[in-house]
CSV table of C-alpha atoms in Angstrom, one decimal:
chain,number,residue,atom,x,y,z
X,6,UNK,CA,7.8,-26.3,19.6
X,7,UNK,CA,7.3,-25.2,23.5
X,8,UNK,CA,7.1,-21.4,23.7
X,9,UNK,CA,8.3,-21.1,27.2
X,10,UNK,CA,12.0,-22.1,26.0
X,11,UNK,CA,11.8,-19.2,23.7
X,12,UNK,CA,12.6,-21.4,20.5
X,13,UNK,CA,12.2,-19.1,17.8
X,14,UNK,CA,12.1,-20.4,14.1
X,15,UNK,CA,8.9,-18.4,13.4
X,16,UNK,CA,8.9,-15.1,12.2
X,17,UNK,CA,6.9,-12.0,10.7
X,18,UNK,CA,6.5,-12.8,6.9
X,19,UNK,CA,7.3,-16.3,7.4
X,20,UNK,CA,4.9,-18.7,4.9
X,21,UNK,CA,3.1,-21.3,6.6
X,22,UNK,CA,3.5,-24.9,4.5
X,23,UNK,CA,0.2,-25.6,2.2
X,24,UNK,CA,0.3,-28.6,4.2
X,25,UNK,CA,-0.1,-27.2,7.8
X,26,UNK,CA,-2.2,-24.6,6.2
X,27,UNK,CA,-4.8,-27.0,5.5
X,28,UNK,CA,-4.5,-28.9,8.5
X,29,UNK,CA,-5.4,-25.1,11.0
X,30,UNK,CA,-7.9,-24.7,8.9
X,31,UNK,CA,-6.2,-21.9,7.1
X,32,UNK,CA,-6.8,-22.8,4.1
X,33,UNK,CA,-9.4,-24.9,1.9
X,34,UNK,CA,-8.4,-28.5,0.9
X,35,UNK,CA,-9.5,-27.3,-2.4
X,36,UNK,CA,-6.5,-24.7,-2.3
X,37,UNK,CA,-3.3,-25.1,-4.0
X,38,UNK,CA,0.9,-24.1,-4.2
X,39,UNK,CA,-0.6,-20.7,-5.2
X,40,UNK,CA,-2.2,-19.6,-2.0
X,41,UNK,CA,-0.3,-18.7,0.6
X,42,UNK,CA,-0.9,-18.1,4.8
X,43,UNK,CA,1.6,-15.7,6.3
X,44,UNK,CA,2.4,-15.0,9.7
X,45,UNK,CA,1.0,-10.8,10.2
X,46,UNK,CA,2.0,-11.1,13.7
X,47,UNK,CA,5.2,-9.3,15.1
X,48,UNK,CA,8.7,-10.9,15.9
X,49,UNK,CA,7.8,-9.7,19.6
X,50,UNK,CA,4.2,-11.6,19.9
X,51,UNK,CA,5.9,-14.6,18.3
X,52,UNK,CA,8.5,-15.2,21.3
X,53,UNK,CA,5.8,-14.3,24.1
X,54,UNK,CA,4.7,-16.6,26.3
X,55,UNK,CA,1.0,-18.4,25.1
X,56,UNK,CA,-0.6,-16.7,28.9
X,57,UNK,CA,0.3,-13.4,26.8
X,58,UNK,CA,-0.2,-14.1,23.4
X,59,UNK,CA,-1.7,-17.4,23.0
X,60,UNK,CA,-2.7,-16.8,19.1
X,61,UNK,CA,-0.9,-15.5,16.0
X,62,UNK,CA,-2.3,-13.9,13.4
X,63,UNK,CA,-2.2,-15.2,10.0
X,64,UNK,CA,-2.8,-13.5,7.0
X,65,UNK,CA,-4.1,-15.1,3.5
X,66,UNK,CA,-3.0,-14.4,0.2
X,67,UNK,CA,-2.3,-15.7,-3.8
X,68,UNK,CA,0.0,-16.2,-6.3
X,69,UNK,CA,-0.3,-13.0,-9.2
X,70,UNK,CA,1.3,-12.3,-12.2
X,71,UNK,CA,3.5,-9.1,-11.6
X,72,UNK,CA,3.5,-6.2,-9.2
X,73,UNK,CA,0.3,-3.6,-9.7
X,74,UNK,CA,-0.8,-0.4,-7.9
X,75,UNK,CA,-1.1,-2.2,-4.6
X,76,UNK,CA,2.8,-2.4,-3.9
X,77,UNK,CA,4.2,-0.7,-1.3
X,78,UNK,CA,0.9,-0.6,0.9
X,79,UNK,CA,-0.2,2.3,-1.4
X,80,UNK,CA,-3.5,0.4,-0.8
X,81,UNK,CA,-4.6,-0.7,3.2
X,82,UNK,CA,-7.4,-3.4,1.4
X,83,UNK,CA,-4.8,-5.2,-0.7
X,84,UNK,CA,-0.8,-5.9,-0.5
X,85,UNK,CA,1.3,-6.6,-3.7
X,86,UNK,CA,4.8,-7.8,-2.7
X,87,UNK,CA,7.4,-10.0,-3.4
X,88,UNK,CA,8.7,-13.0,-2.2
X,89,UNK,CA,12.6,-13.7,-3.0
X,90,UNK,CA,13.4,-17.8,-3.6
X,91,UNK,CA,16.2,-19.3,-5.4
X,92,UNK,CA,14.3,-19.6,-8.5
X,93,UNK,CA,13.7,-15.4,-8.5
X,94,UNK,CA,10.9,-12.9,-7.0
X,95,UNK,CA,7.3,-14.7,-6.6
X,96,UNK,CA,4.8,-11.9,-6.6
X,97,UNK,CA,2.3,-12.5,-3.6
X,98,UNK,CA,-1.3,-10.7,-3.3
X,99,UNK,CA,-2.7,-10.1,0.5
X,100,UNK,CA,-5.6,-9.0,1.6
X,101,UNK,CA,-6.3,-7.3,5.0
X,102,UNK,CA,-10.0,-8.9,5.3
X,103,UNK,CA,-8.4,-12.3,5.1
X,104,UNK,CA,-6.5,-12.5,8.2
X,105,UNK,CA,-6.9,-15.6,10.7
X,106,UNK,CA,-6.0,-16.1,14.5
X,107,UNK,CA,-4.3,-19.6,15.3
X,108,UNK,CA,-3.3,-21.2,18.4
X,109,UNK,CA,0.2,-20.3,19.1
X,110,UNK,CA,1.1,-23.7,20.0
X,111,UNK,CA,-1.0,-25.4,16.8
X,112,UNK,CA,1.1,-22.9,14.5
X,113,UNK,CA,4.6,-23.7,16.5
X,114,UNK,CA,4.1,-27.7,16.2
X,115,UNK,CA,4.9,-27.2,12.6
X,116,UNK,CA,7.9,-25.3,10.7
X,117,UNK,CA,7.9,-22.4,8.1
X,118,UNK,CA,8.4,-22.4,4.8
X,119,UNK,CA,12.4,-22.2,4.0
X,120,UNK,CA,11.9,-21.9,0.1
X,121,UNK,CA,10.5,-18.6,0.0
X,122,UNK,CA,11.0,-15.8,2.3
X,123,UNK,CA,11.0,-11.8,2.2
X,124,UNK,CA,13.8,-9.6,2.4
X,125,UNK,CA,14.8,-6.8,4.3
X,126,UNK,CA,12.6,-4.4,2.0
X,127,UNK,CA,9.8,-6.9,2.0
X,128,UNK,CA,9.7,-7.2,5.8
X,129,UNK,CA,9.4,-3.2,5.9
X,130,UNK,CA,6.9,-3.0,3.4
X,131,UNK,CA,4.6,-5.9,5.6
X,132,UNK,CA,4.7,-4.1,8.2
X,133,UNK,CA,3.8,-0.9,7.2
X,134,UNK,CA,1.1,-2.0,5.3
X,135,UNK,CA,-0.7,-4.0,8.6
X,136,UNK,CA,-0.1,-0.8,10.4
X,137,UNK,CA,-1.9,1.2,8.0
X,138,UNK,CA,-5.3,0.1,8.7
X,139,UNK,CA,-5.2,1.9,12.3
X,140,UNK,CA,-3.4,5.4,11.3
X,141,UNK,CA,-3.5,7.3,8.2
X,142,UNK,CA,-3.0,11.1,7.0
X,143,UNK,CA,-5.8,13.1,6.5
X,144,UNK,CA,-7.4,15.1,4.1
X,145,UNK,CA,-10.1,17.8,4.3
X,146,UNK,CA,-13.4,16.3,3.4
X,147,UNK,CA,-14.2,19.2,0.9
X,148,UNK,CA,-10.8,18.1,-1.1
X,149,UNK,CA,-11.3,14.4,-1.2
X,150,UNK,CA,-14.9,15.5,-2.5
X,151,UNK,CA,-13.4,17.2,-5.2
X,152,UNK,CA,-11.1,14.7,-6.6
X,153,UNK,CA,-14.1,12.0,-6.3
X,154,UNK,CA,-16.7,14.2,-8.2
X,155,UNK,CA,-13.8,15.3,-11.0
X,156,UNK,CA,-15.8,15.4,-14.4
X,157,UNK,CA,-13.8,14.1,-17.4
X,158,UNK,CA,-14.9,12.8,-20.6
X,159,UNK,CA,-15.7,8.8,-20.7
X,160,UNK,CA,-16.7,5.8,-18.2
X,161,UNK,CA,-13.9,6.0,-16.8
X,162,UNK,CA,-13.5,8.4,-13.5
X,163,UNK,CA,-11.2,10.3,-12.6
X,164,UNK,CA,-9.7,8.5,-9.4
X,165,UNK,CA,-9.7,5.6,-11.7
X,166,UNK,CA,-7.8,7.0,-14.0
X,167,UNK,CA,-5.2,8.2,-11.6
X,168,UNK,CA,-5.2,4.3,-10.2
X,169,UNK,CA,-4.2,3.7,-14.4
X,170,UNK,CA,-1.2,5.7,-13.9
X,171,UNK,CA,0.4,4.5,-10.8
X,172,UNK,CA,-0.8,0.6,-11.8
X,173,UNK,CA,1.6,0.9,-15.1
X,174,UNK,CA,4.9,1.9,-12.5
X,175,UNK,CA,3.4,0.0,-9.7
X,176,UNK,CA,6.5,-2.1,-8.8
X,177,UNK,CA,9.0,1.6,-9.4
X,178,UNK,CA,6.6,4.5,-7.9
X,179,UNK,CA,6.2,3.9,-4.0
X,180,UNK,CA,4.0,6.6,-3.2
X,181,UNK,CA,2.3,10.1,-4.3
X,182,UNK,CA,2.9,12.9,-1.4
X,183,UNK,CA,0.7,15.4,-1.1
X,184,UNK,CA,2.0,19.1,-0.4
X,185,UNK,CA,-1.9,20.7,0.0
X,186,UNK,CA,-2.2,24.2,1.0
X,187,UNK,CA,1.4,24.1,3.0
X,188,UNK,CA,-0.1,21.6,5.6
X,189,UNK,CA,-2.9,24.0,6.2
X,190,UNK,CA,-6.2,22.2,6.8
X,191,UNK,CA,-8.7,24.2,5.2
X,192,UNK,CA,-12.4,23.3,3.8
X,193,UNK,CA,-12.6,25.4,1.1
X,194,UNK,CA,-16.3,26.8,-0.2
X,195,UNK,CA,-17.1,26.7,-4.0
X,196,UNK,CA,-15.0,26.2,-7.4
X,197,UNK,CA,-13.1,29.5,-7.1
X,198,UNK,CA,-11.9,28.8,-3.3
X,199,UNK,CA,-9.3,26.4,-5.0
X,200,UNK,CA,-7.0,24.2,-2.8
X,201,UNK,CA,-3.2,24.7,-3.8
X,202,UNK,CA,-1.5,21.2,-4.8
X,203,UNK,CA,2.2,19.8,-4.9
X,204,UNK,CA,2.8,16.2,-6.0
X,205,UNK,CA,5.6,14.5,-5.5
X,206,UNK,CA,5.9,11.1,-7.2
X,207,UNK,CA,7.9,9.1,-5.0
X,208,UNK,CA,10.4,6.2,-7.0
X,209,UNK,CA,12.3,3.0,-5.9
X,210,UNK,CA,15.9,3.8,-6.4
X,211,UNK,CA,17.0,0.3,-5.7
X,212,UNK,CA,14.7,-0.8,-8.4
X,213,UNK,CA,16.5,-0.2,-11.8
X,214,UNK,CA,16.9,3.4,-10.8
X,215,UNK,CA,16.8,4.7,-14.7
X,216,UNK,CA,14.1,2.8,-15.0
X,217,UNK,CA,12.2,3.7,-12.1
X,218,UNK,CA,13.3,7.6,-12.5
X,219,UNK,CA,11.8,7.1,-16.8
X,220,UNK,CA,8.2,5.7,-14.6
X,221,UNK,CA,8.1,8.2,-12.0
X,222,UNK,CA,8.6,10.8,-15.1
X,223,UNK,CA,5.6,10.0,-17.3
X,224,UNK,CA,3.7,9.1,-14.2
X,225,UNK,CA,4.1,12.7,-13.1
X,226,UNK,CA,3.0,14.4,-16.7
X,227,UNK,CA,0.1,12.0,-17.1
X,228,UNK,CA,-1.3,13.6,-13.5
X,229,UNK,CA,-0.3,17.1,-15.1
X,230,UNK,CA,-2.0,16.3,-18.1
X,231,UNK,CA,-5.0,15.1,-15.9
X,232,UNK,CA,-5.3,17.8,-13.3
X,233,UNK,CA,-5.3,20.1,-16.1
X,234,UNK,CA,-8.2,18.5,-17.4
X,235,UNK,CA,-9.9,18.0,-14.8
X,236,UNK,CA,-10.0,20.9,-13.4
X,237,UNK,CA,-8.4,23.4,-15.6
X,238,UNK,CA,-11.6,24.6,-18.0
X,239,UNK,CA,-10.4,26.2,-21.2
X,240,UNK,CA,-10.5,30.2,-20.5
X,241,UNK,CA,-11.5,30.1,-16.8
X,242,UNK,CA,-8.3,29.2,-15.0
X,243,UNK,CA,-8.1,26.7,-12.2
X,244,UNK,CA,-11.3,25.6,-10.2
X,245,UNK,CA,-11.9,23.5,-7.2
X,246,UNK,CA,-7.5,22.4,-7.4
X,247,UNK,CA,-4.8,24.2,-8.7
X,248,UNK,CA,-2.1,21.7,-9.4
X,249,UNK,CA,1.1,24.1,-8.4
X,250,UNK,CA,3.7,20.9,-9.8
X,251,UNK,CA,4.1,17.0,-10.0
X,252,UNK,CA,7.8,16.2,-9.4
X,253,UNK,CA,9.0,12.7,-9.5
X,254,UNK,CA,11.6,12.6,-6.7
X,255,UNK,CA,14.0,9.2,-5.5
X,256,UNK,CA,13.2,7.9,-2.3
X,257,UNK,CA,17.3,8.1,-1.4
X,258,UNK,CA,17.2,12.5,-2.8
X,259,UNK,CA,14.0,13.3,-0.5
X,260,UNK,CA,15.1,14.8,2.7
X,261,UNK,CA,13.8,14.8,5.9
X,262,UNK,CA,12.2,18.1,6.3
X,263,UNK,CA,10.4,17.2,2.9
X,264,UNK,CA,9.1,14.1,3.9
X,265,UNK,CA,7.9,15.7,7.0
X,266,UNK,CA,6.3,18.3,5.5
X,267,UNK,CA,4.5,15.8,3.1
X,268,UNK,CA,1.1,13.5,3.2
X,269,UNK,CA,1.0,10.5,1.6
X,270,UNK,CA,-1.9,10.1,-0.6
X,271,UNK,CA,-3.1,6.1,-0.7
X,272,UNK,CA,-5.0,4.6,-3.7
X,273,UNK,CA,-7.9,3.6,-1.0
X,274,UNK,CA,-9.4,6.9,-1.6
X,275,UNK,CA,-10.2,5.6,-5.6
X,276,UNK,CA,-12.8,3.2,-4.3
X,277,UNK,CA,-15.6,4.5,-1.8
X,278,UNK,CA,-18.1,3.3,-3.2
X,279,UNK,CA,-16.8,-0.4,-3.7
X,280,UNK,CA,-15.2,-0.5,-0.4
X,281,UNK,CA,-14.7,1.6,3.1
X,282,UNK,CA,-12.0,3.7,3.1
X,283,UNK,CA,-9.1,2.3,5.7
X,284,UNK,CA,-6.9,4.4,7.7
X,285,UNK,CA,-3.6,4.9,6.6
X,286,UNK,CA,-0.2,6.1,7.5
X,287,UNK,CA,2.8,7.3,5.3
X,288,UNK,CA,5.7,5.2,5.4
């Protein structure tokens, strides 16, 4: 395809054939139907001249099982998201370290995928997720120390055990919002200089809404039950964060002001020491 006649059959989210895959160099030969190259690069880029844009961006991913805690782009490292086909959903897995540049006109010589293809949800969720890694909210350093040095009993940590809870709703609960201190950025100094904390569990309502409403519910008394370990000692009253409420809300009942008032609290801070922290934003 020429891109000076502004023929446009590719477009963000589209799948690159395993074939053609192969053949940029996109993928292994040893790959298979299970791994997947996806166009990351916007509608806009696409139809711009090469002199302009002369690559796209391709991003690599795999075949998984089901939805986990990286739908939504509640991770910046990882994507979980589905794929719609007349056979039902295929659950993809991206990953942000895996994207490839290709000639524009070595990628236009070849047509999409037409099998499988993302919806109008999916596309949204794509491309918040490749924004995230440039923009995110942020949290005093002092709090995020807190929640990473939480003492609880077992291997298990306690950011891990909050990535437990969301991973069991992962395809109903889009996102936790953080209400911390009224927006107020404060470092606070010592255990009894608590930060004040409002969760908000945020649900898919066009996901099985009862279902997703029964999800967002015990998600939201599991990180009660947590906090309150955590950082609740018997006797001695809250220390270090004093969880105020955990609310599941839909994402059609929040309202603007709310959502404005709200920071979105991504599952990249659970693994610092595994992996850098990427910058975010809320959706």
């Amino acid at each position: 395809m020429a891109d000076n006649d502004r023929q446009f059959s590719w477009r963000q989210g589209n799948v690159v054939t395993l074939e053609a895959a192969k053949a940029l160099d996109l993928l292994t030969p040893e790959c298979d139907d299970q791994h997947f190259a996806v166009v990351a690069s916007h509608d806009c880029d696409l139809s711009a001249s090469q002199d302009k844009e002369p690559c796209v961006e391709i991003v690599i991913g795999k075949r998984i099982d089901k939805l986990g805690g990286d739908s939504f782009g509640k991770t910046a490292r990882r994507l979980h998201i589905e794929y719609q086909s007349e056979a039902g959903s295929i659950a993809i897995e991206l990953l942000a370290t895996s994207k490839r540049p290709v000639a524009k006109h070595e990628l236009f010589s070849t047509q999409p995928r037409q099998d499988i293809w993302l919806d109008g949800q999916g596309i949204g969720i794509l491309q918040r997720w490749l924004a995230s890694r440039y923009h995110r909210a942020a949290f005093p350093e002092a709090f995020e120390d807190r929640l990473r040095s939480a003492n609880l009993p077992g291997k298990r940590t306690f950011l891990k055990r909050i990535e437990s809870v969301l991973a069991d709703g992962g395809d109903y609960i889009r996102a936790l919002l953080f209400d911390l201190d009224e927006g107020k950025d404060v470092e606070r100094d010592g255990p009894d200089d608590v930060y004040q904390l409002g969760i908000v569990v945020l649900y898919d309502s066009l996901r099985d809404e009862p279902t997703a409403a029964q999800v967002a519910s015990k998600a939201a008394e599991a990180l009660e039950e947590l906090f309150e370990a955590a950082f609740h000692p018997k006797d001695l009253g809250w220390k270090n964060i004093c969880l105020m409420y955990c609310d599941p809300i839909s994402d059609s009942a929040i309202t603007v002001a709310q959502r404005e008032m709200l920071k979105q609290w991504r599952l990249e801070h659970m693994s610092l020491q595994e992996d850098p922290p990427q910058p975010m934003i809320t959706p």
